[in-house]
Amino acid sequence: MNDFPFLTTVSDYMRQLAHIEDFYKHKIIKHSIKVSDEVTLSAIELTSATPKHTLVIVPGRAECEHKYAELLYSLRQQNLQVFVIFVRGQGMSSKVIKGSFKCHIDDFNVYRKDLAFALDALNVKSPYLLMAFSMGGLISLDFLLHEKSKPQRVALLAPYLWPAFKLPEPVLKLLVNTVGNIPLLKYLYTPHGAEYKRIEFKKNIHSHCFDRYETYHDYYGLHPDLALGGPSFAFVKEALKKQLEIMNSNVDFTIPMLTVTAGEDHVVSTPHTINFMRKHLNDLSRPKYFNLSGAYHDLLNESDEYRNLALTYAFNFLLNGEIK
């Protein structure tokens, strides 16, 4: 397996932070894609004079474009054209509820259509590679099942196939569907949702890496307009509907796919993800999966031993079609 020495360590990241910021500010192209008079989608692009591959990245929920500065900086000399695409309500894309930072959607299918629209607007054609994190993984699976523009290979990092709730599934489904359909409640934050509030590192459940965690949230302190809040009841209901649709689908995967899960994920359910992959082991294209024991959810912002291993598996698979 290639080690990809271009991947930055946290010491590299902190030492080169000023260079990374300058690179992000001056070398990364920012796109604003008009869907309608009310909706624009945000995307950022790393260009290459001689690209060997086009890589599309679909981020997780409540992320912003700047989070990908370190990764794009490390990829700057790898002959890749990279697009990071944000669906509506995410990053600098149009808010779903004007003037609100709530993560809300009335129909999860819209995310898949936003991704398809952005790919077309950016002139991304097959064959291209697709990598997705968390909610981006759910969007990407929905995209694979319904859209015609198929990637060559797919790598999913800690995909949001089921929430890490301890409630029994029937109780969770009943609760979410009941509350999510009440007009006066559907726009409200869930009990775990609220406006963005910085959580001190020792209480966080997303990353073991102090420097990456602090730098990530320092950026939101400087740019509060990018700090998306928690999900609404309607968002959770729509996400749950999509998760059930995908998990119960009888479709056979025909595109090579790798999933890397986090062993100590307290945001999404790793067991549900692994069970889903096992269900498809007899598909035409047998999915591969690898569990990073001990890792928290945010694999892209984790400590080096988790982050760089996850990315090494992902890039070996995407670029070379192998994980070992």
Short mmCIF file of C-alpha atoms in Angstrom, two decimals:
data_model
loop_
_atom_site.label_atom_id
_atom_site.label_comp_id
_atom_site.label_asym_id
_atom_site.label_seq_id
_atom_site.Cartn_x
_atom_site.Cartn_y
_atom_site.Cartn_z
CA MET A 1 0.00 0.00 0.00
CA ASN A 2 1.37 3.44 -0.91
CA ASP A 3 2.00 5.66 2.10
CA PHE A 4 1.30 9.00 0.37
CA PRO A 5 3.99 11.07 2.09
CA PHE A 6 2.33 14.24 0.78
CA LEU A 7 -0.32 13.94 3.51
CA THR A 8 0.41 16.47 6.23
CA THR A 9 0.95 15.56 9.86
CA VAL A 10 -0.45 17.84 12.54
CA SER A 11 3.04 19.22 13.17
CA ASP A 12 3.31 20.00 9.44
CA TYR A 13 -0.11 21.61 9.56
CA MET A 14 0.66 23.91 12.46
CA ARG A 15 4.12 24.81 11.16
CA GLN A 16 2.79 25.62 7.69
CA LEU A 17 -0.48 27.19 8.78
CA ALA A 18 0.35 30.63 7.38
CA HIS A 19 1.31 29.08 4.02
CA ILE A 20 -1.89 27.02 4.00
CA GLU A 21 -3.97 30.13 4.67
CA ASP A 22 -2.22 32.01 1.86
CA PHE A 23 -2.68 29.03 -0.46
CA TYR A 24 -6.39 28.79 0.37
CA LYS A 25 -6.90 32.51 -0.13
CA HIS A 26 -5.03 32.86 -3.43
CA LYS A 27 -4.87 29.44 -5.10
CA ILE A 28 -8.27 27.89 -4.43
CA ILE A 29 -11.02 28.91 -6.85
CA LYS A 30 -14.37 29.76 -5.25
CA HIS A 31 -17.49 28.98 -7.28
CA SER A 32 -21.03 30.27 -6.77
CA ILE A 33 -23.46 28.19 -8.83
CA LYS A 34 -26.91 29.65 -9.42
CA VAL A 35 -29.71 27.09 -9.21
CA SER A 36 -32.57 29.60 -9.07
CA ASP A 37 -33.22 33.17 -7.97
CA GLU A 38 -33.35 31.89 -4.39
CA VAL A 39 -30.62 29.24 -4.35
CA THR A 40 -26.90 29.28 -5.08
CA LEU A 41 -24.49 26.45 -4.36
CA SER A 42 -20.92 26.88 -3.21
CA ALA A 43 -17.96 24.89 -4.49
CA ILE A 44 -14.21 25.27 -4.22
CA GLU A 45 -11.70 23.98 -6.76
CA LEU A 46 -8.06 22.96 -6.76
CA THR A 47 -6.75 23.07 -10.31
CA SER A 48 -3.84 21.28 -11.96
CA ALA A 49 -2.08 22.00 -15.24
CA THR A 50 -1.93 18.28 -16.03
CA PRO A 51 -4.67 16.53 -14.06
CA LYS A 52 -4.61 12.74 -14.11
CA HIS A 53 -7.90 12.49 -12.22
CA THR A 54 -10.85 14.60 -11.17
CA LEU A 55 -11.84 14.13 -7.53
CA VAL A 56 -15.20 15.29 -6.20
CA ILE A 57 -15.60 15.66 -2.43
CA VAL A 58 -19.01 15.88 -0.74
CA PRO A 59 -18.63 17.28 2.79
CA GLY A 60 -20.48 16.46 5.98
CA ARG A 61 -23.21 18.41 7.71
CA ALA A 62 -22.36 21.83 9.16
CA GLU A 63 -18.94 22.07 7.56
CA CYS A 64 -17.47 25.04 5.75
CA GLU A 65 -15.17 25.36 2.77
CA HIS A 66 -12.12 26.31 4.83
CA LYS A 67 -12.08 22.94 6.60
CA TYR A 68 -10.66 21.43 3.40
CA ALA A 69 -7.70 23.84 3.18
CA GLU A 70 -5.23 21.41 4.77
CA LEU A 71 -6.27 18.50 2.53
CA LEU A 72 -6.21 20.58 -0.66
CA TYR A 73 -2.82 22.03 0.29
CA SER A 74 -1.41 18.53 0.62
CA LEU A 75 -2.87 17.58 -2.78
CA ARG A 76 -1.56 20.64 -4.61
CA GLN A 77 1.24 18.79 -6.46
CA GLN A 78 -0.57 15.49 -7.09
CA ASN A 79 -1.93 16.24 -10.59
CA LEU A 80 -5.50 16.23 -9.35
CA GLN A 81 -8.39 18.51 -10.16
CA VAL A 82 -10.48 18.61 -6.99
CA PHE A 83 -13.97 19.99 -6.43
CA VAL A 84 -15.51 20.27 -2.96
CA ILE A 85 -19.25 20.77 -3.44
CA PHE A 86 -21.67 22.10 -0.82
CA VAL A 87 -25.40 21.45 -1.14
CA ARG A 88 -27.91 24.08 -0.12
CA GLY A 89 -27.80 25.08 3.53
CA GLN A 90 -24.18 23.94 3.87
CA GLY A 91 -21.00 25.99 3.72
CA MET A 92 -21.54 29.22 1.80
CA SER A 93 -24.47 27.81 -0.16
CA SER A 94 -27.83 29.52 0.31
CA LYS A 95 -29.52 28.97 3.65
CA VAL A 96 -32.69 26.86 3.48
CA ILE A 97 -34.43 29.10 6.03
CA LYS A 98 -33.46 32.68 5.24
CA GLY A 99 -31.78 34.38 8.16
CA SER A 100 -31.48 31.13 10.11
CA PHE A 101 -28.50 28.92 10.85
CA LYS A 102 -30.67 25.84 11.41
CA CYS A 103 -29.78 22.75 9.41
CA HIS A 104 -33.18 22.19 7.80
CA ILE A 105 -34.53 20.47 4.69
CA ASP A 106 -38.05 19.60 3.60
CA ASP A 107 -36.99 16.88 1.16
CA PHE A 108 -33.64 15.08 1.39
CA ASN A 109 -33.78 14.28 -2.34
CA VAL A 110 -32.96 17.94 -3.01
CA TYR A 111 -29.40 17.35 -1.83
CA ARG A 112 -28.85 14.67 -4.45
CA LYS A 113 -30.25 16.97 -7.13
CA ASP A 114 -28.01 19.82 -5.94
CA LEU A 115 -24.97 17.58 -6.33
CA ALA A 116 -26.03 16.56 -9.84
CA PHE A 117 -26.70 20.20 -10.78
CA ALA A 118 -23.31 21.32 -9.49
CA LEU A 119 -21.45 18.55 -11.33
CA ASP A 120 -23.13 19.59 -14.55
CA ALA A 121 -22.45 23.29 -13.95
CA LEU A 122 -18.78 22.58 -13.21
CA ASN A 123 -18.54 20.35 -16.29
CA VAL A 124 -17.46 17.30 -14.30
CA LYS A 125 -17.76 14.28 -16.58
CA SER A 126 -17.20 10.57 -16.06
CA PRO A 127 -14.80 9.11 -15.23
CA TYR A 128 -14.30 10.98 -11.97
CA LEU A 129 -13.59 9.89 -8.41
CA LEU A 130 -15.92 10.57 -5.49
CA MET A 131 -15.04 10.90 -1.82
CA ALA A 132 -17.58 11.81 0.83
CA PHE A 133 -17.71 12.34 4.57
CA SER A 134 -20.60 11.80 7.03
CA MET A 135 -23.81 13.35 5.60
CA GLY A 136 -21.97 13.61 2.30
CA GLY A 137 -21.82 9.82 2.35
CA LEU A 138 -25.60 9.56 2.63
CA ILE A 139 -26.03 12.08 -0.19
CA SER A 140 -23.51 10.19 -2.32
CA LEU A 141 -25.22 6.82 -1.82
CA ASP A 142 -28.52 8.42 -2.80
CA PHE A 143 -26.77 9.89 -5.84
CA LEU A 144 -25.38 6.47 -6.85
CA LEU A 145 -28.81 4.90 -6.65
CA HIS A 146 -30.69 7.52 -8.65
CA GLU A 147 -28.47 9.65 -10.90
CA LYS A 148 -26.99 8.81 -14.29
CA SER A 149 -23.58 10.48 -13.86
CA LYS A 150 -21.63 7.68 -12.18
CA PRO A 151 -18.16 8.05 -10.67
CA GLN A 152 -15.39 5.59 -11.41
CA ARG A 153 -14.78 4.74 -7.74
CA VAL A 154 -16.22 5.90 -4.41
CA ALA A 155 -14.68 6.26 -0.95
CA LEU A 156 -16.98 6.98 2.00
CA LEU A 157 -15.59 8.18 5.33
CA ALA A 158 -17.84 7.62 8.39
CA PRO A 159 -21.02 7.83 6.26
CA TYR A 160 -24.23 8.93 7.97
CA LEU A 161 -26.24 5.76 7.41
CA TRP A 162 -27.85 5.79 10.85
CA PRO A 163 -27.57 8.10 13.87
CA ALA A 164 -25.67 6.91 16.94
CA PHE A 165 -28.78 7.03 19.14
CA LYS A 166 -29.34 4.41 21.81
CA LEU A 167 -33.12 4.39 21.28
CA PRO A 168 -34.51 1.18 19.72
CA GLU A 169 -35.10 1.65 16.01
CA PRO A 170 -38.94 1.37 16.20
CA VAL A 171 -39.07 3.97 18.96
CA LEU A 172 -36.71 6.30 17.09
CA LYS A 173 -38.69 6.02 13.86
CA LEU A 174 -42.01 6.63 15.64
CA LEU A 175 -40.67 9.61 17.57
CA VAL A 176 -38.95 11.27 14.62
CA ASN A 177 -41.82 10.75 12.18
CA THR A 178 -44.41 11.96 14.66
CA VAL A 179 -42.64 15.12 15.72
CA GLY A 180 -41.21 15.81 12.26
CA ASN A 181 -44.70 15.95 10.75
CA ILE A 182 -46.15 18.46 13.23
CA PRO A 183 -46.14 21.82 11.40
CA LEU A 184 -45.35 23.89 14.50
CA LEU A 185 -42.46 21.64 15.51
CA LYS A 186 -40.79 20.62 12.23
CA TYR A 187 -38.74 23.82 12.07
CA LEU A 188 -37.57 23.62 15.68
CA TYR A 189 -34.20 22.33 16.80
CA THR A 190 -34.13 18.75 18.06
CA PRO A 191 -33.21 18.27 21.75
CA HIS A 192 -29.57 17.84 20.66
CA GLY A 193 -29.70 20.80 18.28
CA ALA A 194 -28.99 24.48 18.93
CA GLU A 195 -27.16 27.47 17.54
CA TYR A 196 -23.45 26.87 17.12
CA LYS A 197 -21.59 26.85 20.42
CA ARG A 198 -17.95 26.01 20.80
CA ILE A 199 -17.38 22.93 22.96
CA GLU A 200 -14.12 22.70 24.82
CA PHE A 201 -11.78 20.10 23.42
CA LYS A 202 -11.85 17.72 26.38
CA LYS A 203 -15.65 17.40 26.07
CA ASN A 204 -15.80 16.93 22.29
CA ILE A 205 -16.70 13.64 20.58
CA HIS A 206 -15.41 14.49 17.10
CA SER A 207 -11.60 14.50 17.20
CA HIS A 208 -8.65 13.42 19.33
CA CYS A 209 -6.45 16.08 17.70
CA PHE A 210 -6.24 19.20 19.89
CA ASP A 211 -4.53 21.43 17.29
CA ARG A 212 -6.83 20.58 14.38
CA TYR A 213 -9.90 20.85 16.61
CA GLU A 214 -8.92 24.24 18.02
CA THR A 215 -7.89 25.66 14.65
CA TYR A 216 -11.15 24.47 13.10
CA HIS A 217 -13.25 26.23 15.73
CA ASP A 218 -11.01 29.31 15.82
CA TYR A 219 -12.03 29.84 12.20
CA TYR A 220 -15.72 29.84 13.17
CA GLY A 221 -14.90 32.38 15.86
CA LEU A 222 -13.54 34.66 13.14
CA HIS A 223 -16.35 33.80 10.69
CA PRO A 224 -19.56 33.30 12.73
CA ASP A 225 -21.66 33.60 9.57
CA LEU A 226 -20.34 30.16 8.53
CA ALA A 227 -21.15 28.41 11.81
CA LEU A 228 -24.20 26.29 11.03
CA GLY A 229 -26.35 25.19 13.96
CA GLY A 230 -27.89 21.84 14.74
CA PRO A 231 -30.60 19.99 12.80
CA SER A 232 -34.32 20.67 12.83
CA PHE A 233 -36.87 17.92 13.47
CA ALA A 234 -37.77 17.98 9.77
CA PHE A 235 -34.13 17.47 8.78
CA VAL A 236 -33.80 14.44 11.08
CA LYS A 237 -37.06 13.00 9.75
CA GLU A 238 -35.98 13.45 6.13
CA ALA A 239 -32.53 12.01 6.80
CA LEU A 240 -34.08 9.01 8.55
CA LYS A 241 -36.43 8.41 5.60
CA LYS A 242 -33.48 8.46 3.22
CA GLN A 243 -31.41 6.16 5.46
CA LEU A 244 -34.24 3.63 5.60
CA GLU A 245 -34.75 3.86 1.83
CA ILE A 246 -31.08 3.16 1.14
CA MET A 247 -30.65 0.44 3.76
CA ASN A 248 -33.76 -1.38 2.52
CA SER A 249 -32.92 -0.99 -1.16
CA ASN A 250 -32.33 -4.18 -3.15
CA VAL A 251 -30.08 -2.49 -5.69
CA ASP A 252 -26.77 -4.14 -6.56
CA PHE A 253 -23.75 -1.85 -6.47
CA THR A 254 -21.86 -1.88 -9.76
CA ILE A 255 -19.22 0.73 -8.87
CA PRO A 256 -16.16 -0.07 -6.71
CA MET A 257 -16.71 1.38 -3.24
CA LEU A 258 -14.67 1.61 -0.05
CA THR A 259 -16.05 2.64 3.32
CA VAL A 260 -13.85 3.64 6.25
CA THR A 261 -15.66 3.75 9.59
CA ALA A 262 -14.67 5.19 12.97
CA GLY A 263 -14.54 2.66 15.79
CA GLU A 264 -15.53 5.20 18.48
CA ASP A 265 -18.08 7.13 16.44
CA HIS A 266 -20.63 8.87 18.67
CA VAL A 267 -22.31 10.74 15.80
CA VAL A 268 -23.20 8.00 13.31
CA SER A 269 -23.70 4.30 13.95
CA THR A 270 -20.67 2.34 12.79
CA PRO A 271 -22.42 -1.04 13.36
CA HIS A 272 -25.27 -0.02 11.02
CA THR A 273 -22.76 1.02 8.36
CA ILE A 274 -20.81 -2.25 8.61
CA ASN A 275 -24.03 -4.29 8.47
CA PHE A 276 -25.09 -2.37 5.37
CA MET A 277 -21.80 -3.12 3.63
CA ARG A 278 -22.00 -6.79 4.58
CA LYS A 279 -25.48 -6.94 3.10
CA HIS A 280 -23.99 -6.02 -0.28
CA LEU A 281 -21.00 -8.37 -0.26
CA ASN A 282 -22.57 -10.43 -3.06
CA ASP A 283 -23.19 -7.43 -5.32
CA LEU A 284 -21.66 -7.20 -8.79
CA SER A 285 -19.09 -4.82 -7.30
CA ARG A 286 -18.38 -6.08 -3.80
CA PRO A 287 -17.90 -3.11 -1.42
CA LYS A 288 -14.80 -3.00 0.78
CA TYR A 289 -14.79 -1.63 4.29
CA PHE A 290 -12.27 -0.94 6.99
CA ASN A 291 -12.92 0.05 10.61
CA LEU A 292 -10.47 2.35 12.39
CA SER A 293 -10.57 1.13 15.97
CA GLY A 294 -10.53 4.00 18.46
CA ALA A 295 -11.20 6.80 15.97
CA TYR A 296 -13.78 9.51 16.56
CA HIS A 297 -16.24 10.60 13.87
CA ASP A 298 -14.39 13.45 12.17
CA LEU A 299 -11.80 11.40 10.31
CA LEU A 300 -10.65 14.42 8.29
CA ASN A 301 -9.85 16.37 11.45
CA GLU A 302 -8.58 13.49 13.58
CA SER A 303 -5.16 12.73 15.01
CA ASP A 304 -2.57 11.63 12.45
CA GLU A 305 -2.81 7.93 13.28
CA TYR A 306 -6.51 7.96 12.32
CA ARG A 307 -6.75 10.76 9.76
CA ASN A 308 -3.80 9.81 7.60
CA LEU A 309 -4.59 6.12 7.72
CA ALA A 310 -8.18 6.81 6.63
CA LEU A 311 -6.95 9.05 3.80
CA THR A 312 -4.25 6.55 2.81
CA TYR A 313 -6.87 3.83 2.45
CA ALA A 314 -9.17 6.21 0.57
CA PHE A 315 -6.53 7.48 -1.88
CA ASN A 316 -5.05 4.04 -2.51
CA PHE A 317 -8.53 2.87 -3.39
CA LEU A 318 -9.54 5.90 -5.44
CA LEU A 319 -6.28 6.33 -7.34
CA ASN A 320 -5.08 2.74 -7.56
CA GLY A 321 -8.22 0.64 -7.05
CA GLU A 322 -6.76 -1.16 -4.02
CA ILE A 323 -6.57 -0.86 -0.25
CA LYS A 324 -3.64 -3.19 0.34
#
